[in-house]
């Protein structure tokens, strides 16, 4: 969903696993939809880790634990913190729709797979790349206190672990930052540049 | 575990490559730049957009809601492959949700004036098998599809990469995409492959060395004598798996093998146009003084038939090797490693040779081509399918299916107790009925061994068609070299 980004301060949900692939984020059997119903995808986010075969919540999965089961809303659980190489594998944008649909606005990891990272950005979910150290410390902070908050300041491109005060800069190009802060998407931009496309084609 | 001793890291090259030679990737990329957005991505022109039924409906929906038409409908080709059943394709699809998705693609293609190869059309098949075999994917092109295995088309010497659905919509609307320019990596495989070692084993070997994120941020050029020695089918397999080491795409500079493969194919240029095209394509190679951001070299002789033991494609090993022990795994990765082995039902340090298996899957955009069926047939000839094994042999397209029949491979397979199903993605991701049941162990020629990939609870060992064939006739994980008396 198109929404403007500024400063997000929220508690987090930790997922300290590496190489979380998009088949886990949203299994293939949920890809048969022909509409972009984010709520449907959000309900099935991490489906096979979250629910057993009978559809009962698995207590060992973080979303179902008392400290983290509250659904995301302003200031609460709007940030997912994941191990490195998050979103590897299939290009399915349904994974980004599921993350957005569940209510996450930011995903923090030390490393994202390329296609998924673009998919998050195109759905107004901000992927924030932090150092391995920052990530390990953040997991430790959340383990010590599940109420640990993180502040993501898009205009200044900083991310802060409020439990320790540690701050890092994160990368985002000026164009994409402008798009996120103004709720504009790439198609808006491309349509404005149609003359350049035609000029390119006739010069080939 | 990641022994990159041959690695040579080079200081990132300057934008545009002034004062040095260019990589082939840069040449193709630069030729498609419409504009470089200030402090932003490149607006890149796209020659081909492929659409399948799973990742396109929301893009068409977006186009409708914005009131847009496709800017260049002639450059967009659609076909269903993920949901198609592998039997009775002449009858309506039984699963109503799958049927809706397949029907929706047909309707969208019609409404937007796009070419559509529907089910039972003799040109239908897995999009990454059909593109090259119809001559739609050609050297020097930029090619995208809402599918990470779009890297396959790089085998013809194209810049091909997977994209998300929002990006599919961008291309429909503008025939362009906004992308950050990736870095360039060259991977050289030198020497001669051992007997029984295939392109699939090269790819699984590379992933086991680089991990599933080792090439993230890069476009990979595969080179070296072992790569040049691969057939077109082998090259398509190798490039197909680029994404499994994180690379956006992988490609091979076009040569005589490429031209011989493409000549005469339906959408390839004909007559004088062909000669002119080939003349241009001969220039598609990296300059001798091109600088890569990273270059790796491996020896073909070091590669043996490979199998995976975990739940990502980077967790692979030579078939005679043992699963790593826990002390070789770094601290942050231990939880994922143990979760993975727990899912697979394997123990650290054990061998897979001799493990009883339940299913064999030959097919997918990775290994669903004629050469894969030839290899499988050659190995099973004179043997019988093991009683404990259910085998699904799924050609990548109707064209592959006809080649199988023309060459009499179907007879060899039938004599050994195997049947050939109808084309589609099938058990690679189990969106149709071809699901491996929970807990069952499959040896699969597909591309992903993720948890639940081949069906909820299914356990997957990725391998070459030869390893799959050896498992199919012995009922256990078997080194194909021990059975290759027919070669």
mmCIF file of N, CA and C in Angstrom, chain B residues 134 262-277:
data_model
loop_
_atom_site.group_PDB
_atom_site.id
_atom_site.type_symbol
_atom_site.label_atom_id
_atom_site.label_comp_id
_atom_site.label_asym_id
_atom_site.label_seq_id
_atom_site.Cartn_x
_atom_site.Cartn_y
_atom_site.Cartn_z
ATOM 1 N N UNK B 134 12.212 -21.626 -28.957
ATOM 2 C CA UNK B 134 11.455 -20.980 -30.037
ATOM 3 C C UNK B 134 12.258 -19.849 -30.672
ATOM 4 N N UNK B 262 20.415 -21.847 -32.269
ATOM 5 C CA UNK B 262 19.330 -20.899 -32.566
ATOM 6 C C UNK B 262 18.891 -20.914 -34.029
ATOM 7 N N UNK B 263 19.797 -21.299 -34.915
ATOM 8 C CA UNK B 263 19.516 -21.192 -36.354
ATOM 9 C C UNK B 263 18.261 -21.987 -36.733
ATOM 10 N N UNK B 264 17.376 -21.321 -37.459
ATOM 11 C CA UNK B 264 16.171 -21.981 -37.944
ATOM 12 C C UNK B 264 15.035 -22.035 -36.937
ATOM 13 N N UNK B 265 15.259 -21.573 -35.718
ATOM 14 C CA UNK B 265 14.167 -21.624 -34.731
ATOM 15 C C UNK B 265 13.117 -20.564 -35.072
ATOM 16 N N UNK B 266 11.883 -20.855 -34.661
ATOM 17 C CA UNK B 266 10.709 -20.100 -35.122
ATOM 18 C C UNK B 266 10.880 -18.573 -35.111
ATOM 19 N N UNK B 267 11.334 -18.007 -34.018
ATOM 20 C CA UNK B 267 11.399 -16.543 -33.923
ATOM 21 C C UNK B 267 12.805 -15.992 -34.183
ATOM 22 N N UNK B 268 13.761 -16.852 -34.506
ATOM 23 C CA UNK B 268 15.110 -16.368 -34.807
ATOM 24 C C UNK B 268 15.094 -15.699 -36.177
ATOM 25 N N UNK B 269 15.992 -14.740 -36.413
ATOM 26 C CA UNK B 269 16.030 -14.107 -37.738
ATOM 27 C C UNK B 269 16.303 -15.141 -38.836
ATOM 28 N N UNK B 270 15.842 -14.821 -40.047
ATOM 29 C CA UNK B 270 15.978 -15.777 -41.157
ATOM 30 C C UNK B 270 16.769 -15.141 -42.317
ATOM 31 N N UNK B 271 17.357 -15.979 -43.159
ATOM 32 C CA UNK B 271 18.021 -15.522 -44.391
ATOM 33 C C UNK B 271 19.129 -14.518 -44.123
ATOM 34 N N UNK B 272 19.103 -13.412 -44.889
ATOM 35 C CA UNK B 272 20.129 -12.372 -44.740
ATOM 36 C C UNK B 272 20.136 -11.777 -43.333
ATOM 37 N N UNK B 273 18.929 -11.664 -42.764
ATOM 38 C CA UNK B 273 18.829 -11.111 -41.407
ATOM 39 C C UNK B 273 19.604 -11.974 -40.417
ATOM 40 N N UNK B 274 19.549 -13.287 -40.643
ATOM 41 C CA UNK B 274 20.280 -14.206 -39.761
ATOM 42 C C UNK B 274 21.793 -13.933 -39.873
ATOM 43 N N UNK B 275 22.278 -13.867 -41.110
ATOM 44 C CA UNK B 275 23.727 -13.656 -41.301
ATOM 45 C C UNK B 275 24.170 -12.351 -40.662
ATOM 46 N N UNK B 276 23.354 -11.330 -40.853
ATOM 47 C CA UNK B 276 23.700 -10.031 -40.261
ATOM 48 C C UNK B 276 23.696 -10.090 -38.739
ATOM 49 N N UNK B 277 22.686 -10.795 -38.221
ATOM 50 C CA UNK B 277 22.571 -10.912 -36.762
ATOM 51 C C UNK B 277 23.796 -11.637 -36.197
#
